[in-house]
mmCIF file of C-alpha atoms in Angstrom:
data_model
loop_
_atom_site.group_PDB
_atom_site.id
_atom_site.type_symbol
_atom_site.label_atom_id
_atom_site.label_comp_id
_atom_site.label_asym_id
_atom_site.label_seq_id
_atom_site.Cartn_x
_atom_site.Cartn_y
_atom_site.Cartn_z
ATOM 1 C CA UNK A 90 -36.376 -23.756 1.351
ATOM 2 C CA UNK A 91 -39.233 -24.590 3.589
ATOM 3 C CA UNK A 92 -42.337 -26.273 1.730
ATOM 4 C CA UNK A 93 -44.311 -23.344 3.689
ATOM 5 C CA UNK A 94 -42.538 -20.528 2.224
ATOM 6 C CA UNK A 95 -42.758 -21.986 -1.586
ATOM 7 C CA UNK A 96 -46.789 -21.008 -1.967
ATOM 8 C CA UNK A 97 -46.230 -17.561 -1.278
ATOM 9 C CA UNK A 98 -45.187 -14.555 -3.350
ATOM 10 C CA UNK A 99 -41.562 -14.452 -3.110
ATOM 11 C CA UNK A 100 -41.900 -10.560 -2.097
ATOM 12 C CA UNK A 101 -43.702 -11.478 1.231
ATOM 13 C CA UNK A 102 -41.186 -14.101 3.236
ATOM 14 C CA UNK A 103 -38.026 -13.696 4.631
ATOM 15 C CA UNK A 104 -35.544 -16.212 6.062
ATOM 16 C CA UNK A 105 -33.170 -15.888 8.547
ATOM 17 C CA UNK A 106 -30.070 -17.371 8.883
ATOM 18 C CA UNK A 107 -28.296 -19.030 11.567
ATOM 19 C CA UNK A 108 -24.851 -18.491 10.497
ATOM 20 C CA UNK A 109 -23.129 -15.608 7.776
ATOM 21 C CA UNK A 110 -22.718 -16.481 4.154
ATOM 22 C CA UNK A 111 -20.056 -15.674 2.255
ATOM 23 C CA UNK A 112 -20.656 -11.901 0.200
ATOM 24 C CA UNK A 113 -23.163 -10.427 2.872
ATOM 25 C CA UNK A 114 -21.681 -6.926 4.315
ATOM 26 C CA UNK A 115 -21.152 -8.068 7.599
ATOM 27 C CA UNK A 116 -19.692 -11.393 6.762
ATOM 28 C CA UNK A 117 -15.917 -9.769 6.927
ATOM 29 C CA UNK A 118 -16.750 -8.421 10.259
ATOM 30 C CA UNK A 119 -17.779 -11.922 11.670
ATOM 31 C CA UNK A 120 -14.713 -13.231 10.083
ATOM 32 C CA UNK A 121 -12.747 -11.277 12.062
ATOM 33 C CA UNK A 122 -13.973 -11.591 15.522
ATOM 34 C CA UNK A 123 -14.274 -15.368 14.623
ATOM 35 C CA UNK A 124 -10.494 -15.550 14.155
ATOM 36 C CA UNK A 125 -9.653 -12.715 16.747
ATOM 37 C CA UNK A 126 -11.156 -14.728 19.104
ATOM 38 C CA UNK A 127 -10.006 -17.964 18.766
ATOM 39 C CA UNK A 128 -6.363 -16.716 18.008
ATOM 40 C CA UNK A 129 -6.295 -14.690 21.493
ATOM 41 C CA UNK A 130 -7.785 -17.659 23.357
ATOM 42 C CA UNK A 131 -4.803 -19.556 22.282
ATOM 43 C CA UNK A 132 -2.567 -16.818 23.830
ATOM 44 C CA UNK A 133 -2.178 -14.163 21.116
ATOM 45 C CA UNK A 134 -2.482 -10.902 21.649
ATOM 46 C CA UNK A 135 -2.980 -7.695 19.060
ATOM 47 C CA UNK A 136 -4.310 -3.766 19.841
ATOM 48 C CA UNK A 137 -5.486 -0.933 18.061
ATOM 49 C CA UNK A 138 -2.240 -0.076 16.366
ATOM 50 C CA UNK A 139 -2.559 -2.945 14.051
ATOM 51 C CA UNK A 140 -5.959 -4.739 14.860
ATOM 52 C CA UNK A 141 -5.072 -7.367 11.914
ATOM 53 C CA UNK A 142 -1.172 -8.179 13.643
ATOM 54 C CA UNK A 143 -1.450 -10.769 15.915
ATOM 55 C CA UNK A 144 1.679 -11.803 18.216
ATOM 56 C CA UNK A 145 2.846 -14.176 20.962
ATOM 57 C CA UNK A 146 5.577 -14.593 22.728
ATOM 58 C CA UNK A 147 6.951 -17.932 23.708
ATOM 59 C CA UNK A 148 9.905 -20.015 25.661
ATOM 60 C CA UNK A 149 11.137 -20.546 22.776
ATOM 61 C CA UNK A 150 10.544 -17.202 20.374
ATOM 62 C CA UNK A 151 7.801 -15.693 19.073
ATOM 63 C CA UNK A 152 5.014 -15.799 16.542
ATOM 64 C CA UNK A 153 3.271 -13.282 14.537
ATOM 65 C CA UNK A 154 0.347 -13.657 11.948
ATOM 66 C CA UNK A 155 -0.892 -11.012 9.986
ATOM 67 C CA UNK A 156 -4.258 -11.189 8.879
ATOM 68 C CA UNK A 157 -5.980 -9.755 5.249
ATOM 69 C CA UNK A 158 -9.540 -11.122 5.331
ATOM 70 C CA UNK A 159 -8.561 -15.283 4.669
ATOM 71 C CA UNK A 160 -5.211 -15.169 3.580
ATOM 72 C CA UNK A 161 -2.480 -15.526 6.615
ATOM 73 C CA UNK A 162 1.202 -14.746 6.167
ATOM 74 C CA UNK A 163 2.916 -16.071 10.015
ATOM 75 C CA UNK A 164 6.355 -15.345 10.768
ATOM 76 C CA UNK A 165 8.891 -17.110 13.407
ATOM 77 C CA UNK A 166 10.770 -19.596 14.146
ATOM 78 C CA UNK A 167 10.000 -22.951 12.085
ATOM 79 C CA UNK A 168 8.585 -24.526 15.373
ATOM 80 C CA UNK A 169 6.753 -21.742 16.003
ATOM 81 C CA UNK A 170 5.261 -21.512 12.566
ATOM 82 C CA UNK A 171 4.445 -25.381 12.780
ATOM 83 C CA UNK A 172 2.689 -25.086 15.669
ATOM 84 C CA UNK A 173 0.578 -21.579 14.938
ATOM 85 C CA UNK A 174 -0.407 -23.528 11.573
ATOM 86 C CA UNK A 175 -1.690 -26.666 13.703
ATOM 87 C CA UNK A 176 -3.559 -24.058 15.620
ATOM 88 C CA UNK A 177 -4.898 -22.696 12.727
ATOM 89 C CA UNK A 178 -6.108 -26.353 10.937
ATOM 90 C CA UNK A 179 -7.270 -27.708 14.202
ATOM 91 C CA UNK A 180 -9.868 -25.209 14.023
ATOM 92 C CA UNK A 181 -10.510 -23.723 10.467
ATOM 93 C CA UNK A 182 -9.988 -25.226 7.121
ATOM 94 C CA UNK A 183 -6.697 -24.197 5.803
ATOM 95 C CA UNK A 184 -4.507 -24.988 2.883
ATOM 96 C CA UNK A 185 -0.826 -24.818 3.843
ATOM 97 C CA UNK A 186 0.987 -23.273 0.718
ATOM 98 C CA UNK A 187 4.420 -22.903 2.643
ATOM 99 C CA UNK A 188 7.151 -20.465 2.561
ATOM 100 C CA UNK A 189 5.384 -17.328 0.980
ATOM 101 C CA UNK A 190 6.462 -16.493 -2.458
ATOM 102 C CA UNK A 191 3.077 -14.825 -4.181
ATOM 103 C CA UNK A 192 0.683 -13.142 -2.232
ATOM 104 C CA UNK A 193 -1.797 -10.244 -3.033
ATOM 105 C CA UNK A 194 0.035 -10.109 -5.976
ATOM 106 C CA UNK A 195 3.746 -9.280 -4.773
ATOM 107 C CA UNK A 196 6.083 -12.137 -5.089
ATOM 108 C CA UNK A 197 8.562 -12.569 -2.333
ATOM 109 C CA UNK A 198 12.307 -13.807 -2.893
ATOM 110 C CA UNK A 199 13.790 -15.445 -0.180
ATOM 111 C CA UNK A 200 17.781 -15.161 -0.198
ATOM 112 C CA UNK A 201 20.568 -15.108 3.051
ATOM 113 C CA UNK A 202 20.721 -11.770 3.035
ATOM 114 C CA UNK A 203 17.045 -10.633 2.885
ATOM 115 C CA UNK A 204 13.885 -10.812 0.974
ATOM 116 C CA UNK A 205 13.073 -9.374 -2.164
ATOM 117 C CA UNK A 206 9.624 -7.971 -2.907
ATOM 118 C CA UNK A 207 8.350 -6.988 -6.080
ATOM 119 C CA UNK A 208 5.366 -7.372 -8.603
ATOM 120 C CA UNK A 209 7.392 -8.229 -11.643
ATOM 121 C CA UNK A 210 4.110 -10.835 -12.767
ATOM 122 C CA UNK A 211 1.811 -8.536 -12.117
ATOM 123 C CA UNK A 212 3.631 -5.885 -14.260
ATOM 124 C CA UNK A 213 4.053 -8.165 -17.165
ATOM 125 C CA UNK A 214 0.084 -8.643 -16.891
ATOM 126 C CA UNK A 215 -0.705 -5.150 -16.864
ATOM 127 C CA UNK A 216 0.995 -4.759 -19.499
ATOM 128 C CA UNK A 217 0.179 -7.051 -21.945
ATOM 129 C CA UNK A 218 -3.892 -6.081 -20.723
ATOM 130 C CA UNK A 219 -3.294 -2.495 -21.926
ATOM 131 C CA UNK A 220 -1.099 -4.077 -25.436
ATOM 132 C CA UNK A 221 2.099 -1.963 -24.357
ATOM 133 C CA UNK A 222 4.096 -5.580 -23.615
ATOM 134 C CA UNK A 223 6.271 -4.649 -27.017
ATOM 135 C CA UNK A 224 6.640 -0.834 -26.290
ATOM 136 C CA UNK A 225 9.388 0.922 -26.581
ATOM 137 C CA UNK A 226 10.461 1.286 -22.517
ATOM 138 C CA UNK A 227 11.557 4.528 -21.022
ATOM 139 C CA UNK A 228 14.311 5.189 -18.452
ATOM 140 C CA UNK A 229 11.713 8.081 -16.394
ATOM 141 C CA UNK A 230 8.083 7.433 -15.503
ATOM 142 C CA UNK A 231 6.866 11.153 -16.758
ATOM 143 C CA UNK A 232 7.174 13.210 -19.085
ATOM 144 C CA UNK A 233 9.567 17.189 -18.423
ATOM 145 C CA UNK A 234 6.696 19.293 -17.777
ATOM 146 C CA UNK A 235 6.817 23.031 -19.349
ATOM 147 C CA UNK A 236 7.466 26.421 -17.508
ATOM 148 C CA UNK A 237 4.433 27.392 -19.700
ATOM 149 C CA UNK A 238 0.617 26.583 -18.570
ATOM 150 C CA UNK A 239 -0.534 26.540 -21.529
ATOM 151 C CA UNK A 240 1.907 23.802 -22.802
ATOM 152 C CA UNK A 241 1.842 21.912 -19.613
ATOM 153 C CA UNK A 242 0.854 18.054 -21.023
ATOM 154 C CA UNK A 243 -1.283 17.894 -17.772
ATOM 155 C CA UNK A 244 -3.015 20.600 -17.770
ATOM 156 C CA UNK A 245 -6.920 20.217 -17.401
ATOM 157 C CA UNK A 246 -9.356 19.831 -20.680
ATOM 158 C CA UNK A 247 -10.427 22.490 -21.889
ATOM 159 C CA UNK A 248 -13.399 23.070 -24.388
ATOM 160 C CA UNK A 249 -11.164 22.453 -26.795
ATOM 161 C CA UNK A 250 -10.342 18.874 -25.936
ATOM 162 C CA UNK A 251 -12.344 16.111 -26.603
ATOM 163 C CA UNK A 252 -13.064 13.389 -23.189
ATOM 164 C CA UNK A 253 -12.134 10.230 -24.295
ATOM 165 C CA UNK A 254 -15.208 7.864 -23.659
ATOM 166 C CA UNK A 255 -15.570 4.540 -22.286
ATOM 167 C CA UNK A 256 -13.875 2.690 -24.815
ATOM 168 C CA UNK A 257 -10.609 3.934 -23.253
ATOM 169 C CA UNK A 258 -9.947 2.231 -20.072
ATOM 170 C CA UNK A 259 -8.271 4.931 -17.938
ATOM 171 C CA UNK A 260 -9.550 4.323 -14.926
ATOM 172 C CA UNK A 261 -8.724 0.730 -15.449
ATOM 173 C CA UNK A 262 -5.345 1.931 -16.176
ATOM 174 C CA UNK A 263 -5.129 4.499 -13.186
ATOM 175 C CA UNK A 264 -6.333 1.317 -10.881
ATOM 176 C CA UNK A 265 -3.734 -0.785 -11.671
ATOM 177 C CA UNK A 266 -0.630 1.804 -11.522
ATOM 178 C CA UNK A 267 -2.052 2.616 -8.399
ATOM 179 C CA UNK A 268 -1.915 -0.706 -7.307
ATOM 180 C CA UNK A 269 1.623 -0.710 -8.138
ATOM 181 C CA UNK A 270 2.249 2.764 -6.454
ATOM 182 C CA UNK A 271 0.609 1.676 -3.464
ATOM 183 C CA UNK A 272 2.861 -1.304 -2.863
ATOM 184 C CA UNK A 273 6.455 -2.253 -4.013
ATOM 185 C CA UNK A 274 7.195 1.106 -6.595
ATOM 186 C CA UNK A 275 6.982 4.307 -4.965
ATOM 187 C CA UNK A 276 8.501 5.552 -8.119
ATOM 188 C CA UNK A 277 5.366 6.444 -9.707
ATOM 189 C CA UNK A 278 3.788 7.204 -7.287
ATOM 190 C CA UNK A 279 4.198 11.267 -7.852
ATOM 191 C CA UNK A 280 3.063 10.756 -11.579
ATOM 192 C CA UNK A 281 0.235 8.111 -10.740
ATOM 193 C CA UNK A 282 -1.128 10.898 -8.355
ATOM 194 C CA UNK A 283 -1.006 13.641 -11.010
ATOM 195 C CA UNK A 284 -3.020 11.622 -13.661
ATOM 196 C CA UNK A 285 -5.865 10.527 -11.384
ATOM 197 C CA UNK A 286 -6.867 13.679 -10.738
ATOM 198 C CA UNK A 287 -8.349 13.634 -14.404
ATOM 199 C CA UNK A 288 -9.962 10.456 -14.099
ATOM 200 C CA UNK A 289 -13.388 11.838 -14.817
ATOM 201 C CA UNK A 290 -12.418 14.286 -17.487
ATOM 202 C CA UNK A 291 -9.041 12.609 -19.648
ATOM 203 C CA UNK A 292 -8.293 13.728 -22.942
ATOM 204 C CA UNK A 293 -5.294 12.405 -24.990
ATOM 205 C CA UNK A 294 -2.528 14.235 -23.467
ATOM 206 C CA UNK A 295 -3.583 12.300 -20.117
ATOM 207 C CA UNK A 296 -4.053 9.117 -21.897
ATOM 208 C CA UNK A 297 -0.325 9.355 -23.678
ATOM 209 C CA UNK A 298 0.853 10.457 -19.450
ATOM 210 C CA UNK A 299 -0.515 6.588 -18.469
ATOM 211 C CA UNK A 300 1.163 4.917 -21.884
ATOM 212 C CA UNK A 301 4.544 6.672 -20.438
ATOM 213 C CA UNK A 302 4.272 4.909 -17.281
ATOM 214 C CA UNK A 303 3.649 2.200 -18.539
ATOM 215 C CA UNK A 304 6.568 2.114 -21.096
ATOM 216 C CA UNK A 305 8.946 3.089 -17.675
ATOM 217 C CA UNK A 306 7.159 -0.167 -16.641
ATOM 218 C CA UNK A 307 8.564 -1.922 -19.270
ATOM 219 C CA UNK A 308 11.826 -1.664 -18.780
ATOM 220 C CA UNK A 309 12.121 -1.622 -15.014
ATOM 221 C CA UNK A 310 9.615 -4.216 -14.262
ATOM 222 C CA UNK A 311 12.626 -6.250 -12.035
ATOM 223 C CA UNK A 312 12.842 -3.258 -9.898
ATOM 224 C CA UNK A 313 10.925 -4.183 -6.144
ATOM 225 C CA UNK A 314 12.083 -3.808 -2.561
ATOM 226 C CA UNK A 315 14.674 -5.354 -0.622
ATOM 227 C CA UNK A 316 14.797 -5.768 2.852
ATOM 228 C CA UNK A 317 18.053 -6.680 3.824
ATOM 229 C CA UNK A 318 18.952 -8.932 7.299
ATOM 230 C CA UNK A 319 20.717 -6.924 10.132
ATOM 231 C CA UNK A 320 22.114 -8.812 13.163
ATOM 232 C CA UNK A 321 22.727 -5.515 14.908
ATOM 233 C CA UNK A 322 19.007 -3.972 15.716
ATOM 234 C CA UNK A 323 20.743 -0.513 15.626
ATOM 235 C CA UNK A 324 20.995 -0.926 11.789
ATOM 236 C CA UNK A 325 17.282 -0.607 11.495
ATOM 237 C CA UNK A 326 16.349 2.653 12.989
ATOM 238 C CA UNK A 327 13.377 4.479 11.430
ATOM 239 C CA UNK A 328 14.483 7.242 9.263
ATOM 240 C CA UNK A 329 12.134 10.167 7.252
ATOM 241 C CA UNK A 330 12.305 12.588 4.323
ATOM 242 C CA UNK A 331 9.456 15.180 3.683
ATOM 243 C CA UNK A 332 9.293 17.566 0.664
ATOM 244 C CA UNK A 333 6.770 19.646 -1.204
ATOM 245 C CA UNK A 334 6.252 21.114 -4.190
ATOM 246 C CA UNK A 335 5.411 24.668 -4.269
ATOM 247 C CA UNK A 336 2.193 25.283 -6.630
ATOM 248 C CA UNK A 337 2.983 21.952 -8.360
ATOM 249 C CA UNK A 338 -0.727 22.300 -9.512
ATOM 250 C CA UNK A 339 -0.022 25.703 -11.413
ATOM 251 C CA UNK A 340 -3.576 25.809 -12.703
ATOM 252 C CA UNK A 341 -5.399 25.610 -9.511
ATOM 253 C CA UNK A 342 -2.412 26.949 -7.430
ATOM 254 C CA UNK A 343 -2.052 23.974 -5.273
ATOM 255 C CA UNK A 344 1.039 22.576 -4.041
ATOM 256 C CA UNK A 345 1.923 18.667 -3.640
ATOM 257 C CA UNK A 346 3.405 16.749 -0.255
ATOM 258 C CA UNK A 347 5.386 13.701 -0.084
ATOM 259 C CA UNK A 348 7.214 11.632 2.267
ATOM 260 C CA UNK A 349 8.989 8.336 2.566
ATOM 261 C CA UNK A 350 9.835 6.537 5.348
ATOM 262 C CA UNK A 351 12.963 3.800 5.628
ATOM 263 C CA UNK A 352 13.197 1.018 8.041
ATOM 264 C CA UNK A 353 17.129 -0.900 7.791
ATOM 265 C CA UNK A 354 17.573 0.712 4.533
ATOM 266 C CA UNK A 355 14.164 0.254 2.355
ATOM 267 C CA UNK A 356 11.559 2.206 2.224
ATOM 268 C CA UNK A 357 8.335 0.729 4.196
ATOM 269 C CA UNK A 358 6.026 3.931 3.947
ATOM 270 C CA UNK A 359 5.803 6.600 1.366
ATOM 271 C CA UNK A 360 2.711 9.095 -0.068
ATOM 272 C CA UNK A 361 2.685 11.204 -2.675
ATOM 273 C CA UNK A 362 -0.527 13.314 -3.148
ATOM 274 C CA UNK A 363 -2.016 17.063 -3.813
ATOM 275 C CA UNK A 364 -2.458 19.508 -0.646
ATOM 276 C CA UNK A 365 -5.794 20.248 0.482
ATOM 277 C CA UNK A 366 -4.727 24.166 1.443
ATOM 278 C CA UNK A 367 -3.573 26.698 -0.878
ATOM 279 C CA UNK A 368 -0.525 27.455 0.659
ATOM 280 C CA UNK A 369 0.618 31.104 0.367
ATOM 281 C CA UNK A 370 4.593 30.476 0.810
ATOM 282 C CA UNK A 371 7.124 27.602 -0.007
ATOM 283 C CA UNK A 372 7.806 26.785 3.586
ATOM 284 C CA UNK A 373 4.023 27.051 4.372
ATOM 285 C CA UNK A 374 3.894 24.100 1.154
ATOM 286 C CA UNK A 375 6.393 22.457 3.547
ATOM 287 C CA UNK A 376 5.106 22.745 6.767
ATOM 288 C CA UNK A 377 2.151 20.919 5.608
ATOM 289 C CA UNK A 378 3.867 18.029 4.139
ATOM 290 C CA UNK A 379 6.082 17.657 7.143
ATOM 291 C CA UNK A 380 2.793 17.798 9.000
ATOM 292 C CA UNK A 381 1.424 14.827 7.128
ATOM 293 C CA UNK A 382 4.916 13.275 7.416
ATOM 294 C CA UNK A 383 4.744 13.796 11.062
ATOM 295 C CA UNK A 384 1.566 11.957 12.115
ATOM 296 C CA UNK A 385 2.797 8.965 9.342
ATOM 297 C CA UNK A 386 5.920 9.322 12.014
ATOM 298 C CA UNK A 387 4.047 8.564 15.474
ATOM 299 C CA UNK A 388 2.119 5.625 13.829
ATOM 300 C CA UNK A 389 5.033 4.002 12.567
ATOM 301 C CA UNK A 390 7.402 4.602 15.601
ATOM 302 C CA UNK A 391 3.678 3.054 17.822
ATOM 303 C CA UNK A 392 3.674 0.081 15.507
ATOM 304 C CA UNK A 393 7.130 -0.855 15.711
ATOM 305 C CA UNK A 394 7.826 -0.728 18.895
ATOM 306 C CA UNK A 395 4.428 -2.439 19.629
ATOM 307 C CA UNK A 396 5.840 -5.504 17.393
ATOM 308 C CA UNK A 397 9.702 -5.441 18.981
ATOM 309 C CA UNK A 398 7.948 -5.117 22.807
ATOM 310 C CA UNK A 399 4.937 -7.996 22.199
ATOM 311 C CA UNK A 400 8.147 -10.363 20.739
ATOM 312 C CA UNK A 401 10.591 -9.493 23.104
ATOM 313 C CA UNK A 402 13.312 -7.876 20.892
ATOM 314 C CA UNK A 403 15.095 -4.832 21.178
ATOM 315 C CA UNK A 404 13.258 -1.810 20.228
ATOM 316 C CA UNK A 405 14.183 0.813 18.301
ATOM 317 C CA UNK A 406 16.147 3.943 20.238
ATOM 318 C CA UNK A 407 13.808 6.285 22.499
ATOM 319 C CA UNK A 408 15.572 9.222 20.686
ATOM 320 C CA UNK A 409 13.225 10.780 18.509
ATOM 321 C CA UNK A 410 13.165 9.691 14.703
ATOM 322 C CA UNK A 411 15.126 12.117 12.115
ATOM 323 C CA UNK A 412 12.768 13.112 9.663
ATOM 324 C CA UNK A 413 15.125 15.333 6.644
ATOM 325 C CA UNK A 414 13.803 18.545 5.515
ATOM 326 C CA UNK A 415 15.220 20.562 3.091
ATOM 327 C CA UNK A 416 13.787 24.273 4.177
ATOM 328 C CA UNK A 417 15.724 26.387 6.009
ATOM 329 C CA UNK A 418 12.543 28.005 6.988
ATOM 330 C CA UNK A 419 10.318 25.204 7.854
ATOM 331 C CA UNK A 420 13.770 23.637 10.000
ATOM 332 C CA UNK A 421 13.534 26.921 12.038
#
């Protein structure tokens, strides 16, 4: 600190810097255009689609390097990945951890037919953070819900039920799962969705709903996703499936959409989550969800054949994607 600025009442000086520092708000931001711009002046090339997916095409093959914040994951050929990374160091410091096997918390298992993603580690964590590590494990992540409102086990608190406090971590809980949900286990991501909505009001009953996800967990903490090799590009054609659940929400009369999305086999894009309509039919439940499905559709089918196009392979048919539907009414 300048000698000047030391005699006055910290309150009355400022000091500007010349550079960003790590934890200010725009420091991400400068990040970004600091790497964006060095990456395209070495001939990469990335657009709105996927601002953090950079690509380029060479002679040889191709390159791609996607970006979160400072960690890099690049993809190619070996010579392609050598040189990229010499890019990379030339310019930035870098620490070269390999073939990727952890990162973000999914683990990655390289075999000849495919890679293998799941979160087994991070499962075993959670668990052992919340002390259900020696539960009993379950073979479904919820519980059968009753016909009857008033003996639905998710129903909302009423004055009856007491909040649990603080000393509970729910929303600790709810965090992780959703981490989880978010990423390699679709699963649960239906019941994840449910038991957030209480995350400000939870009683027991909502408590015991995270302990039986958790216990499912348990015993299928091995289960990830695989994405298996194809030679033939054909074999990895985008495929949908959209469904709703008519007033899933009994007490507020709200239905639920989902999707899921498949790419060669494995599901790359799913969403579970609680309608923002009240929707007066079951096909009007549907046409909503297919809705959301829809728009999920156009991004994925931009992205895609963004990637194929910017590396030269073949892209995926022109013919519009198949998304399944099980409504006679909604198919008309």
């Amino acid at each position: 600190m300048p000698e000047a600025l030391k005699s006055k009442p910290r309150h009355m000086y400022s000091i500007k810097l010349k550079r960003s520092l790590y934890g200010l708000k725009q420091s991400g931001r400068m990040w970004y255009n600091r790497l964006s711009e060095y990456l395209i002046k070495k001939g990469f090339c990335h657009n709105q689609i996927s601002p953090c997916l950079f690509i380029k095409r060479t002679e040889s093959g191709f390159v791609i390097i996607a970006v979160y914040v400072d960690d890099l994951n690049i993809i190619g050929s070996p010579e392609e990945i050598r040189q990229a990374a010499d890019y990379l160091k030339s310019e930035f410091e870098m620490k070269d951890l390999g073939t990727t096997k952890y990162c973000l918390g999914l683990q990655f298992e390289h075999t000849k037919g495919g890679i293998f993603i799941h979160q087994s580690n991070y499962i075993e964590k959670v668990l052992k953070r919340f002390h259900m590590n020696n539960a009993h494990p379950l073979s479904t992540p919820m519980v059968v819900r009753s016909l009857d409102v008033n003996k639905d086990p998710f129903r909302p608190p009423t004055h009856n039920n007491e909040i649990l406090g603080p000393e509970v971590p729910y929303l600790s809980a709810i965090g992780a799962l959703m981490y989880l949900a978010n990423n390699t286990r679709p699963d649960i991501a239906f019941s994840v969705n449910l038991l957030a909505r209480y995350s400000s009001t939870p009683t027991k009953r909502h408590w015991n709903g995270v302990k039986h996800i958790l216990r499912y967990l348990r015993g299928t903490s091995d289960m990830g996703l695989y994405f298996e090799r194809h030679e033939n590009a054909k074999a990895t054609n985008l495929v949908g499936y959209s469904d709703a659940g008519y007033l899933s929400d009994p007490h507020k009369a709200i239905s639920q959409s989902g999707y899921v999305f498949m790419y060669g086999g494995t599901a790359i894009s799913w969403r579970s989550t609680k309608q923002t309509l009240v929707a007066t039919s079951s096909n009007h439940a549907e046409l909503i969800a297919l809705y959301e499905a829809g728009r999920e559709c156009v991004w994925l089918r931009s992205l895609i054949h963004y990637v194929c196009e910017s590396c030269g392979l073949e892209p995926i048919e022109k013919s519009p994607t198949v998304i399944y539907e099980d409504n006679t009414a909604c198919i008309a």
